[in-house]
Amino acid sequence: MKRTGWAVVGCGILFSAIGLALVFTSDHESTPAFTAAANLVVAWSFIGCGVVALSRASDTHFGFLMSAVGLTWFLAALSESNNGLVYSIGNVLWAIPLAFFIHALLSFPRGYLETKLVYVTVATAYVILAVGPVLFQLFGENTGCSDCPANELIVVDSPNAVDFVGLIFILLGLFVCAATIWVLVRRWRAASAPLRRVLAPVFATSAIAIGVFLLAAFVSAASQTVANVLFWLLLFAVGSVPIAFLMGLLRTRLARASVANLVLELGAARDPESTLSALRGALGDPSLGLAYWLPDRSRWVDVSGWELDLEAESQGRRTTLVEHDGAVVAAFIHDSSLDAELAGAVSAAASLSLAREQSIQVVRQSESRYRALLNAIPDLMFRMSRDGTYLDFKGDRADLAVPPEELIGSNARDILPAEVAERLLRGIGQALDTGDVATGDYELTLDGVQRTFEARIVRDGEEAVLIVRDISERKQQEGELRSSRVRLVRAGDEARRRLERNLHDGAQQRLVSLSLALRLAHARLRDAPEEAERLLAGASEELAQALEELRELARGIHPAVLSERGLSAALEALAGRAPVPVGVTVPPDRLPPAVEAAAYYVISEALANVAKYAEASAVEISVTRQNGRAVIEVADDGVGGADPTRGSGLSGLVDRVEALDGVLKVESEPGAGTRIRAEFPCE
């Protein structure tokens, strides 16, 4: 036991002796034996509970509160004194332990007050239970006891003041009781199953105590005799609360005793699921999670081998690490109300078994990686001699130039085109002579389809191993990428030439005309002011026209409304200029600038195609977010039949969309209208 615990016990013995002396020498106590026994039972139940809690590092705060309730309980014994001043002080201090009791109740089991309501409730309890009795003593004589000493603290004998203080005392007491009940009910509803098992006995006994106190407060206004009986019952109701807390401690101790059985269950477990079930039973937490540490990958995985984010899984819960031979092998993710010492005991008992499970998980992860590597082996693998004879192969028969029975034993010159065969033989010779890896790619026509293969040749003793992978799709994508780049360069050149032409034919000509008009106006300014004024007016109009044309050009390059007000406003303006009715649906939040610009030009080009070719009567535009992607759809009810491979308009859209890692789809059955759908990554 800690020194603090011994100090509490010593104070308890001293206070017990003083209390017993006051009770048995009192001239106004009618049942001294009963009163002494009741006070000793209640006080020492709290003191005993407090001492036990003080011996546990995790419950020190709660232990101080329990000890405070038990030690201050003896303050009520001062009211047994025959001395008037001591008697009056006892009547002032009798309610202090109830304030500590409410504080302890609302801080259980966390050991602290967690919300503003709880703080206000506890503070109110301290105020009314410390100040209320003082006011009673200041304004009234003791009328309930004829043999009791006189009230030495009275200032004014005022029954009205006493009644008023009593009313305030009752109202604030009702608030404290109601708030306490509300907090306990809310805490119970939010508690997990393990936490409820700890809370149940404490809450039940506390609810009885609060109910008796509330009833006594009401009855005291009508019958002091009945109220006194209820207050006696309140003594034993309050005294049962620390007993309930000790039951919770006993539950934890019994759970620790079951750790020995856990070792046997873990020894019989045949899989991670059985291990998890045994741990849940030992800790009494059906929601307990189990994670294994993979040191070679620095990752956590669950019992099924799936990668686990331990920090995210531990939100609102507690994590207990399991170590074996000084290294972390696993972790429990459990309810935060579980006893830390119990979790530590289970961790120690399960360390050997979980180390074994961790090794199994490491092997499983290695198997998965090796299986993935095997699955990644290239499509074809050939073993060949120096002269080009096929000795063995692995792979899909459909990728062979001839059936397998014709391939083995044949020479590459008899199977492959002459140019491909010669390149292959040169690579085999290079690999066998130098030991270096020879690489290259070649094309073959199989079943009428031209395909491209990538070959790597490595030496294996006196033979060569030819590793072949079909890269036809990659080559096709590379070709499409090159074509896309060419189209983008061509489109940029055409846009620049168009801009130069528009500037030359429009704004530039107007600016030249403006310069000439300004020179003429300058020449006529002195001898013909009216003519100069007319020329300046014309120049001003010419300047306005030039500015308007420049704005139109700028709008074609990048609409100002798109930057300033977003895609929704830009599409509304675009729809307003369309020759057919256009419906627009756009989310209120902004998309990334690059996505908004691409979406705007996709829709602009689509509307231009509708105006030129679709013969549509209506168009619907939709912009949505789906699974981290921006989805743009333009659908018309026109003649359909649009082909993305013909013309530069749709192919240009494909390039613009793919530049942002997007996808463009065109659905255009003849007679069924056209639907253009573009998707962009939009995290």
XYZ file of C-alpha atoms in Angstrom:
683
model
C 0.000 0.000 0.000
C 1.280 3.492 -0.808
C 2.103 6.045 1.872
C -0.980 8.020 0.854
C -3.157 4.998 1.557
C -1.620 4.547 5.004
C -2.172 8.252 5.710
C -5.844 7.915 4.745
C -6.242 4.884 7.007
C -4.553 6.720 9.882
C -6.815 9.760 9.481
C -9.823 7.455 9.269
C -8.942 5.772 12.573
C -8.409 9.155 14.261
C -11.679 10.593 12.922
C -13.518 7.385 13.895
C -12.327 7.712 17.455
C -13.384 11.364 17.657
C -16.738 10.587 16.098
C -17.437 7.683 18.438
C -16.521 9.818 21.436
C -18.893 12.591 20.340
C -21.759 10.156 19.624
C -21.526 8.209 22.893
C -21.125 11.349 25.055
C -23.945 13.242 23.320
C -26.906 14.390 25.456
C -29.260 14.613 22.475
C -28.529 11.351 20.561
C -31.315 8.836 21.253
C -29.713 5.840 19.424
C -25.959 6.235 19.796
C -25.070 2.622 18.968
C -27.063 2.591 15.723
C -25.795 6.013 14.683
C -22.185 5.096 15.357
C -22.483 1.793 13.483
C -24.186 3.426 10.480
C -21.576 6.164 10.227
C -18.711 3.698 10.561
C -20.135 1.437 7.836
C -20.680 4.278 5.374
C -17.436 6.133 6.107
C -15.195 3.071 6.041
C -16.797 1.668 2.893
C -15.684 4.835 1.116
C -12.309 4.901 2.856
C -11.671 1.253 1.986
C -12.678 1.833 -1.628
C -10.444 4.907 -1.793
C -7.432 3.064 -0.382
C -7.851 0.239 -2.910
C -8.118 2.773 -5.742
C -5.059 4.673 -4.504
C -3.038 1.460 -4.778
C -3.720 1.438 -8.553
C -1.916 4.080 -10.631
C -4.809 4.379 -13.080
C -7.377 5.111 -10.329
C -5.468 7.585 -8.086
C -7.782 10.536 -8.782
C -10.882 8.482 -8.031
C -9.187 7.105 -4.920
C -8.680 10.624 -3.521
C -12.360 11.441 -4.075
C -13.566 8.235 -2.414
C -11.231 8.834 0.531
C -12.471 12.433 0.797
C -16.089 11.216 1.015
C -15.214 8.755 3.786
C -13.073 11.128 5.858
C -15.459 14.114 5.626
C -18.349 11.841 6.571
C -17.138 12.148 10.182
C -17.771 15.921 10.055
C -21.441 15.182 10.724
C -20.386 13.728 14.111
C -19.602 17.266 15.254
C -23.349 17.873 15.468
C -23.441 15.237 18.240
C -21.355 17.543 20.481
C -22.826 19.107 23.620
C -20.826 22.271 22.946
C -22.954 24.859 21.146
C -20.204 26.127 18.809
C -18.987 22.653 17.854
C -22.594 21.548 17.379
C -23.308 24.518 15.094
C -20.161 23.866 13.036
C -21.288 20.248 12.595
C -24.627 21.465 11.231
C -22.701 23.623 8.720
C -20.337 20.890 7.490
C -22.586 17.806 7.406
C -23.316 18.016 3.653
C -19.693 18.325 2.419
C -19.245 14.554 1.797
C -22.286 14.548 -0.522
C -20.512 17.084 -2.758
C -17.425 14.848 -2.934
C -19.724 11.903 -3.640
C -21.363 13.647 -6.633
C -17.899 14.675 -7.900
C -16.661 11.083 -7.675
C -19.779 9.704 -9.336
C -19.562 12.042 -12.323
C -15.832 11.448 -12.792
C -16.223 7.658 -12.813
C -14.663 5.745 -14.538
C -12.511 8.234 -16.483
C -11.243 10.010 -13.374
C -11.967 13.489 -14.740
C -14.893 15.778 -15.643
C -15.292 15.823 -19.420
C -18.007 18.378 -20.352
C -19.196 21.860 -19.317
C -22.481 20.442 -18.007
C -20.597 18.082 -15.700
C -18.365 20.922 -14.468
C -21.397 23.136 -13.755
C -23.218 20.297 -11.978
C -20.290 19.501 -9.696
C -19.626 23.193 -8.977
C -23.310 23.750 -8.120
C -23.242 20.748 -5.790
C -20.214 22.126 -3.940
C -21.853 25.572 -3.644
C -25.268 24.507 -2.334
C -23.896 21.819 -0.008
C -21.249 24.137 1.427
C -23.157 27.455 1.463
C -26.733 26.247 2.053
C -26.207 24.882 5.581
C -24.297 28.056 6.515
C -27.311 30.201 5.564
C -29.632 27.947 7.540
C -27.480 28.463 10.638
C -27.253 32.239 10.137
C -31.026 32.799 9.953
C -32.666 30.211 12.173
C -32.617 28.317 15.444
C -32.621 24.528 15.504
C -36.302 23.668 15.896
C -36.130 19.914 15.297
C -34.248 19.031 18.488
C -35.329 20.191 21.961
C -32.256 18.764 23.727
C -29.716 20.124 21.248
C -27.426 23.039 22.147
C -28.328 26.521 20.938
C -27.215 27.696 17.540
C -24.087 29.780 18.196
C -23.856 31.046 14.604
C -27.295 32.667 14.306
C -27.305 36.317 13.185
C -31.021 36.976 12.679
C -33.845 34.606 13.568
C -35.974 34.892 10.440
C -38.342 32.034 9.479
C -39.015 33.764 6.137
C -35.308 33.816 5.335
C -35.028 30.148 6.288
C -37.971 29.269 4.027
C -36.445 31.259 1.168
C -33.063 29.568 1.611
C -34.816 26.214 1.791
C -36.623 26.898 -1.494
C -33.388 27.889 -3.245
C -31.701 24.859 -1.726
C -34.419 22.544 -3.091
C -34.411 24.120 -6.577
C -30.647 23.911 -6.952
C -30.718 20.404 -5.513
C -33.266 19.425 -8.152
C -30.982 20.828 -10.845
C -28.010 18.861 -9.520
C -30.034 15.650 -9.326
C -31.596 16.118 -12.790
C -28.256 17.005 -14.406
C -26.560 14.048 -12.718
C -29.255 11.662 -13.946
C -29.036 13.135 -17.467
C -25.233 12.719 -17.585
C -25.383 9.151 -16.277
C -28.117 8.138 -18.747
C -26.229 9.682 -21.664
C -23.002 8.012 -20.562
C -24.781 4.652 -20.278
C -26.273 4.925 -23.769
C -22.872 5.752 -25.284
C -21.015 3.024 -23.343
C -19.758 -0.165 -24.939
C -20.592 -3.612 -23.527
C -17.408 -3.907 -21.387
C -17.894 -0.398 -20.006
C -21.532 -1.117 -19.139
C -20.480 -4.128 -17.086
C -18.300 -1.805 -14.991
C -20.860 1.008 -14.826
C -23.964 -1.096 -14.077
C -23.491 -1.707 -10.302
C -22.212 1.825 -9.631
C -25.005 3.476 -11.622
C -27.694 1.299 -10.045
C -26.666 2.056 -6.466
C -26.097 5.721 -7.285
C -29.532 5.986 -8.888
C -31.089 4.598 -5.701
C -29.124 7.070 -3.569
C -30.113 10.032 -5.767
C -33.740 8.893 -5.748
C -33.823 8.649 -1.950
C -32.132 12.061 -1.612
C -34.627 13.638 -4.041
C -37.569 12.097 -2.182
C -36.213 13.231 1.185
C -35.757 16.794 -0.109
C -39.413 16.904 -1.188
C -40.792 15.236 1.945
C -38.809 17.472 4.327
C -41.128 20.368 3.473
C -44.170 18.364 4.689
C -42.885 15.979 7.373
C -39.490 16.221 9.014
C -40.016 12.852 10.723
C -40.484 11.005 7.418
C -37.577 12.981 5.943
C -35.345 11.848 8.807
C -36.228 8.209 8.052
C -35.406 8.756 4.377
C -32.102 10.368 5.281
C -31.241 7.262 7.333
C -32.016 5.154 4.255
C -29.873 7.563 2.243
C -26.927 6.704 4.503
C -27.032 3.044 3.515
C -27.840 3.809 -0.149
C -24.770 6.034 -0.421
C -22.703 3.467 1.462
C -23.548 0.831 -1.167
C -21.902 2.845 -3.962
C -18.265 2.129 -2.987
C -19.225 -1.519 -2.524
C -20.404 -1.468 -6.155
C -17.092 0.057 -7.178
C -15.235 -2.679 -5.313
C -17.316 -5.193 -7.268
C -15.906 -3.628 -10.453
C -12.370 -4.040 -9.101
C -13.175 -7.630 -8.147
C -14.417 -8.269 -11.686
C -11.057 -7.054 -13.007
C -9.128 -9.250 -10.554
C -11.204 -12.290 -11.556
C -10.559 -11.487 -15.194
C -6.836 -11.502 -14.484
C -7.222 -14.910 -12.900
C -8.618 -16.162 -16.220
C -5.351 -15.318 -17.994
C -4.072 -18.824 -17.146
C -7.029 -20.327 -19.019
C -6.247 -17.986 -21.911
C -2.821 -19.586 -22.346
C -4.486 -23.006 -22.754
C -7.027 -21.621 -25.260
C -4.301 -19.940 -27.297
C -2.327 -23.163 -27.356
C -5.346 -24.965 -28.818
C -6.076 -22.221 -31.382
C -5.483 -23.383 -34.951
C -5.987 -20.126 -36.844
C -5.939 -16.335 -36.253
C -9.732 -16.243 -35.934
C -9.598 -18.708 -32.999
C -6.855 -16.630 -31.391
C -8.958 -13.475 -31.766
C -11.988 -15.230 -30.247
C -9.933 -16.369 -27.214
C -8.579 -12.842 -26.651
C -12.061 -11.332 -26.857
C -13.281 -13.787 -24.240
C -10.355 -13.111 -21.899
C -10.792 -9.327 -22.073
C -14.592 -9.425 -22.205
C -14.594 -7.156 -25.262
C -16.489 -8.610 -28.257
C -15.373 -5.678 -30.424
C -11.637 -6.247 -29.784
C -9.482 -6.006 -32.905
C -6.140 -7.716 -33.499
C -3.313 -6.514 -35.749
C 0.011 -8.172 -36.640
C 3.209 -6.227 -37.318
C 5.174 -7.134 -40.471
C 8.705 -5.804 -39.846
C 9.998 -6.432 -43.385
C 7.233 -4.247 -44.844
C 6.732 -1.927 -41.826
C 2.982 -2.500 -42.076
C 0.112 -3.694 -39.863
C -2.273 -6.382 -41.122
C -5.466 -7.832 -39.641
C -6.198 -11.511 -38.981
C -7.187 -11.952 -42.645
C -3.905 -10.505 -43.890
C -5.358 -7.231 -45.153
C -3.340 -4.083 -44.589
C -4.564 -2.084 -41.581
C -4.198 1.573 -40.568
C -3.648 1.120 -36.832
C -3.928 4.837 -36.039
C -7.257 5.163 -37.836
C -8.625 1.970 -36.260
C -7.640 3.220 -32.793
C -9.718 6.422 -32.981
C -11.771 6.600 -29.763
C -10.283 3.334 -28.515
C -7.062 2.156 -26.897
C -4.141 0.203 -28.347
C -2.050 -2.276 -26.345
C 1.169 -3.431 -28.008
C 2.297 -7.066 -27.648
C 6.043 -7.711 -27.485
C 8.032 -10.934 -27.713
C 11.812 -11.031 -27.109
C 11.877 -7.237 -27.097
C 10.192 -6.830 -30.495
C 6.618 -5.753 -31.246
C 4.671 -8.611 -32.842
C 1.022 -7.564 -32.559
C -1.426 -5.074 -31.053
C -4.879 -5.185 -29.415
C -7.399 -2.505 -30.339
C -9.884 -2.523 -27.483
C -12.398 -0.468 -25.553
C -10.751 2.391 -23.662
C -12.593 1.436 -20.451
C -10.811 -1.918 -20.134
C -8.417 -2.180 -17.238
C -4.881 -1.325 -18.430
C -3.275 -3.864 -16.086
C -5.577 -6.618 -17.344
C -4.763 -5.721 -20.964
C -1.062 -5.846 -20.077
C -1.441 -9.262 -18.419
C -3.278 -10.659 -21.444
C -0.615 -9.151 -23.707
C 2.154 -10.912 -21.776
C 0.275 -14.226 -21.723
C -0.498 -14.081 -25.461
C 2.924 -12.886 -26.641
C 4.289 -16.340 -27.526
C 1.155 -17.390 -29.383
C 0.907 -14.078 -31.220
C 4.593 -14.250 -32.179
C 3.803 -17.593 -33.813
C 0.761 -16.076 -35.568
C 2.912 -13.161 -36.725
C 5.402 -15.578 -38.313
C 2.529 -17.260 -40.142
C 1.328 -13.870 -41.394
C 4.845 -13.046 -42.629
C 4.940 -16.346 -44.546
C 1.489 -15.677 -46.005
C 2.538 -12.218 -47.144
C 5.683 -13.687 -48.725
C 3.555 -16.295 -50.510
C 1.333 -13.540 -51.853
C 4.333 -11.602 -53.159
C 5.875 -14.692 -54.772
C 2.537 -15.578 -56.338
C 2.279 -12.066 -57.716
C 5.795 -12.378 -59.146
C 4.911 -15.701 -60.774
C 1.772 -14.188 -62.239
C 3.916 -11.376 -63.614
C 6.173 -13.756 -65.562
C 6.069 -12.710 -69.232
C 3.647 -14.248 -71.673
C 6.236 -16.565 -73.291
C 9.525 -18.126 -72.250
C 11.706 -20.215 -74.612
C 14.866 -22.261 -73.980
C 17.046 -22.251 -77.122
C 20.431 -23.526 -78.281
C 23.136 -21.358 -79.841
C 22.080 -22.324 -83.366
C 18.461 -21.210 -82.711
C 16.807 -24.584 -82.004
C 13.760 -24.446 -79.684
C 14.335 -26.796 -76.711
C 11.377 -25.919 -74.421
C 8.742 -23.237 -73.865
C 6.250 -21.904 -71.336
C 3.231 -19.777 -72.143
C -0.012 -19.509 -74.033
C -0.269 -21.638 -77.171
C -2.217 -18.843 -78.854
C 0.931 -16.669 -78.782
C 3.029 -19.197 -80.720
C 3.738 -18.869 -84.417
C 3.260 -22.678 -84.843
C 1.708 -25.403 -82.642
C 3.916 -26.661 -79.763
C 4.511 -30.067 -81.361
C 5.997 -28.346 -84.404
C 7.933 -25.797 -82.379
C 10.096 -28.048 -80.170
C 13.125 -29.232 -82.136
C 12.602 -26.728 -84.934
C 14.984 -23.901 -85.787
C 14.038 -20.249 -85.565
C 14.920 -19.833 -89.276
C 12.176 -22.328 -90.137
C 9.550 -20.686 -87.911
C 10.100 -16.944 -87.998
C 10.496 -14.443 -90.826
C 14.101 -14.277 -92.026
C 14.824 -10.788 -90.659
C 13.359 -11.631 -87.229
C 15.209 -14.955 -87.087
C 18.563 -13.365 -87.899
C 18.118 -10.681 -85.255
C 17.188 -13.381 -82.732
C 20.272 -15.479 -83.509
C 22.537 -12.437 -83.201
C 20.998 -11.723 -79.776
C 21.519 -15.354 -78.659
C 25.164 -15.211 -79.696
C 25.668 -11.900 -77.894
C 24.084 -13.192 -74.663
C 26.094 -16.467 -74.695
C 29.409 -14.787 -75.547
C 29.227 -11.769 -73.211
C 26.782 -12.798 -70.470
C 24.939 -9.525 -70.980
C 21.188 -9.285 -71.503
C 20.285 -8.808 -75.154
C 17.059 -6.916 -75.806
C 14.941 -5.923 -78.768
C 11.453 -6.017 -80.214
C 9.979 -7.461 -83.388
C 6.656 -7.793 -85.195
C 4.795 -10.949 -86.187
C 1.477 -11.517 -87.883
C -0.508 -14.146 -85.967
C -3.984 -15.193 -87.153
C -4.038 -12.207 -89.466
C -3.293 -9.702 -86.678
C 0.000 -7.829 -86.549
C 1.470 -7.968 -83.064
C 4.593 -6.526 -81.459
C 6.763 -8.508 -79.034
C 9.548 -7.425 -76.699
C 12.385 -9.956 -76.253
C 15.075 -10.333 -73.580
C 17.763 -12.973 -73.990
C 19.836 -14.209 -71.020
C 22.513 -16.878 -70.746
C 21.778 -20.089 -68.827
C 24.886 -22.237 -69.027
C 25.410 -23.273 -72.668
C 21.848 -22.397 -73.582
C 19.859 -19.169 -73.920
C 16.546 -18.248 -72.337
C 14.313 -16.032 -74.458
C 11.766 -14.058 -72.414
C 9.028 -12.579 -74.590
C 6.198 -10.202 -73.726
C 3.404 -9.009 -75.985
C 3.660 -5.195 -76.131
C 1.175 -4.641 -78.942
C -1.183 -2.630 -76.781
C 1.636 -0.509 -75.414
C 2.935 0.196 -78.918
C -0.569 1.131 -79.998
C -0.882 3.528 -77.075
C 2.525 5.017 -77.852
C 1.437 5.537 -81.460
C -1.773 7.176 -80.333
C 0.222 9.389 -77.980
C 2.552 10.480 -80.780
C -0.432 11.180 -83.028
C -2.093 13.117 -80.241
C 1.029 15.220 -79.741
C 1.199 15.936 -83.475
C -2.462 16.967 -83.469
C -1.915 19.198 -80.434
C 1.038 20.918 -82.121
C -0.961 21.303 -85.341
C -3.969 22.647 -83.425
C -1.723 25.127 -81.605
C -0.204 26.297 -84.896
C -3.642 26.682 -86.462
C -4.890 28.605 -83.409
C -1.902 30.964 -83.606
C -2.393 31.531 -87.337
C -6.104 32.144 -86.795
C -5.307 34.610 -84.019
C -2.765 36.395 -86.227
C -5.300 36.575 -89.067
C -8.043 37.905 -86.815
C -5.722 40.503 -85.361
C -4.496 41.529 -88.816
C -7.960 41.731 -90.382
C -9.705 43.235 -87.406
C -8.124 45.107 -84.525
C -4.854 45.821 -86.363
C -6.616 47.461 -89.327
C -8.761 49.524 -86.994
C -5.721 50.653 -85.025
C -3.946 51.708 -88.277
C -7.066 53.629 -89.290
C -7.166 55.184 -85.822
C -3.524 56.315 -86.152
C -4.251 57.997 -89.514
C -7.364 59.718 -88.110
C -5.348 61.052 -85.158
C -2.682 62.456 -87.514
C -5.315 64.189 -89.681
C -7.006 65.598 -86.578
C -3.668 66.897 -85.356
C -3.014 68.584 -88.738
C -6.471 70.255 -88.801
C -6.551 71.190 -85.136
C -5.593 74.852 -85.686
C -7.024 75.792 -89.098
C -10.170 73.567 -89.001
C -11.164 72.782 -85.412
C -14.597 71.492 -86.377
C -13.108 69.065 -88.865
C -10.571 67.958 -86.222
C -13.367 67.380 -83.747
C -15.229 65.221 -86.271
C -12.090 63.189 -86.933
C -11.509 62.677 -83.199
C -15.100 61.501 -82.739
C -14.597 58.968 -85.515
C -11.291 57.882 -83.959
C -13.011 57.351 -80.622
C -15.630 55.132 -82.256
C -12.892 53.244 -84.121
C -11.050 52.714 -80.826
C -14.222 51.327 -79.178
C -14.660 48.886 -82.078
C -11.026 47.779 -81.791
C -11.400 47.202 -78.044
C -14.563 45.154 -78.602
C -12.813 42.975 -81.197
C -9.888 42.439 -78.803
C -12.335 41.396 -76.080
C -13.933 38.891 -78.480
C -10.514 37.476 -79.294
C -9.628 37.218 -75.597
C -12.947 35.538 -74.904
C -12.136 32.918 -77.536
C -8.754 32.244 -75.952
C -10.096 31.934 -72.388
C -13.475 33.336 -71.310
C -13.100 35.850 -68.497
C -16.371 34.695 -66.964
C -14.870 31.207 -66.512
C -12.038 32.530 -64.344
C -14.124 35.075 -62.481
C -17.438 33.288 -61.873
C -16.741 29.627 -62.592
C -17.994 26.938 -64.919
C -21.696 27.379 -64.112
C -21.795 31.034 -65.226
C -19.608 30.323 -68.285
C -21.906 27.495 -69.425
C -24.996 29.655 -68.918
C -23.433 32.288 -71.173
C -22.472 29.605 -73.703
C -25.999 28.149 -73.656
C -27.484 31.609 -74.169
C -25.611 31.971 -77.481
C -26.582 28.491 -78.752
C -29.116 28.283 -81.636
C -31.172 25.555 -79.837
C -32.580 25.360 -76.272
C -29.898 24.132 -73.862
C -30.473 22.786 -70.329
C -27.534 23.136 -67.936
C -26.949 21.237 -64.656
C -23.729 22.155 -62.802
C -22.755 21.547 -59.122
C -22.421 24.703 -56.987
C -18.825 24.010 -55.911
C -15.896 24.895 -58.191
C -13.820 22.311 -60.007
C -10.020 22.617 -60.402
C -9.198 25.379 -62.955
C -7.665 22.989 -65.497
C -10.714 20.703 -65.340
C -13.111 23.660 -65.662
C -11.258 24.931 -68.738
C -11.215 21.485 -70.372
C -14.900 20.945 -69.569
C -15.779 24.363 -71.037
C -14.039 23.675 -74.358
C -15.448 20.142 -74.588
C -18.965 21.525 -74.158
C -18.230 24.477 -76.485
C -17.012 22.158 -79.267
C -19.946 19.809 -78.698
C -22.442 22.693 -79.030
C -20.655 23.852 -82.177
C -21.039 20.360 -83.670
C -24.730 20.346 -82.683
C -25.262 23.642 -84.506
C -23.427 22.429 -87.638
C -24.483 18.811 -88.047
C -26.965 17.472 -85.471
C -30.243 19.116 -86.590
C -31.263 18.845 -82.934
C -34.181 20.548 -81.191
C -32.714 20.461 -77.656
C -29.445 19.820 -75.819
C -28.839 18.786 -72.220
C -25.551 19.578 -70.450
C -24.695 17.840 -67.165
C -21.622 18.274 -64.927
C -21.374 16.019 -61.851
C -18.845 14.561 -59.395
C -18.749 10.763 -59.164
C -16.211 8.794 -57.098
C -13.496 11.430 -57.288
C -14.041 12.211 -60.979
C -15.692 15.085 -62.823
C -18.189 13.736 -65.365
C -19.344 15.989 -68.230
C -22.166 14.897 -70.532
C -23.617 16.684 -73.578
C -26.638 14.938 -75.106
C -28.753 16.064 -78.082
C -31.793 14.624 -79.845
C -30.418 15.128 -83.342
C -29.689 12.785 -86.251
C -26.667 11.122 -84.617
C -23.997 9.321 -86.611
C -21.026 11.352 -85.271
C -17.648 9.672 -85.822
C -14.718 10.698 -83.555
C -12.200 9.450 -86.149
C -13.436 11.894 -88.814
C -12.776 15.598 -88.641
C -10.558 17.533 -86.279
C -13.271 18.647 -83.861
C -13.885 15.432 -81.896
C -10.282 14.238 -82.236
C -9.182 17.557 -80.768
C -11.513 16.938 -77.830
C -9.937 13.509 -77.305
C -6.500 15.124 -77.126
C -7.650 17.821 -74.701
C -9.328 15.278 -72.404
C -6.467 12.758 -72.453
C -3.999 15.555 -71.635
C -5.613 15.588 -68.159
C -5.645 11.750 -67.856
C -9.317 11.834 -68.774
C -11.494 9.639 -70.975
C -13.835 10.732 -73.780
C -16.690 8.531 -74.999
C -19.006 9.280 -77.929
C -22.325 7.449 -78.370
C -24.000 8.419 -81.626
C -26.253 5.832 -83.224
C -27.853 7.128 -86.446
C -31.256 8.592 -85.683
C -30.771 8.369 -81.897
C -28.918 11.609 -81.202
C -25.395 12.028 -79.842
C -24.084 11.745 -76.291
C -20.557 12.948 -75.505
C -19.231 11.911 -72.081
C -15.913 13.128 -70.669
C -14.442 12.033 -67.335
C -11.554 13.797 -65.554
C -9.707 12.855 -62.340
C -10.901 15.428 -59.820
C -9.660 14.565 -56.302
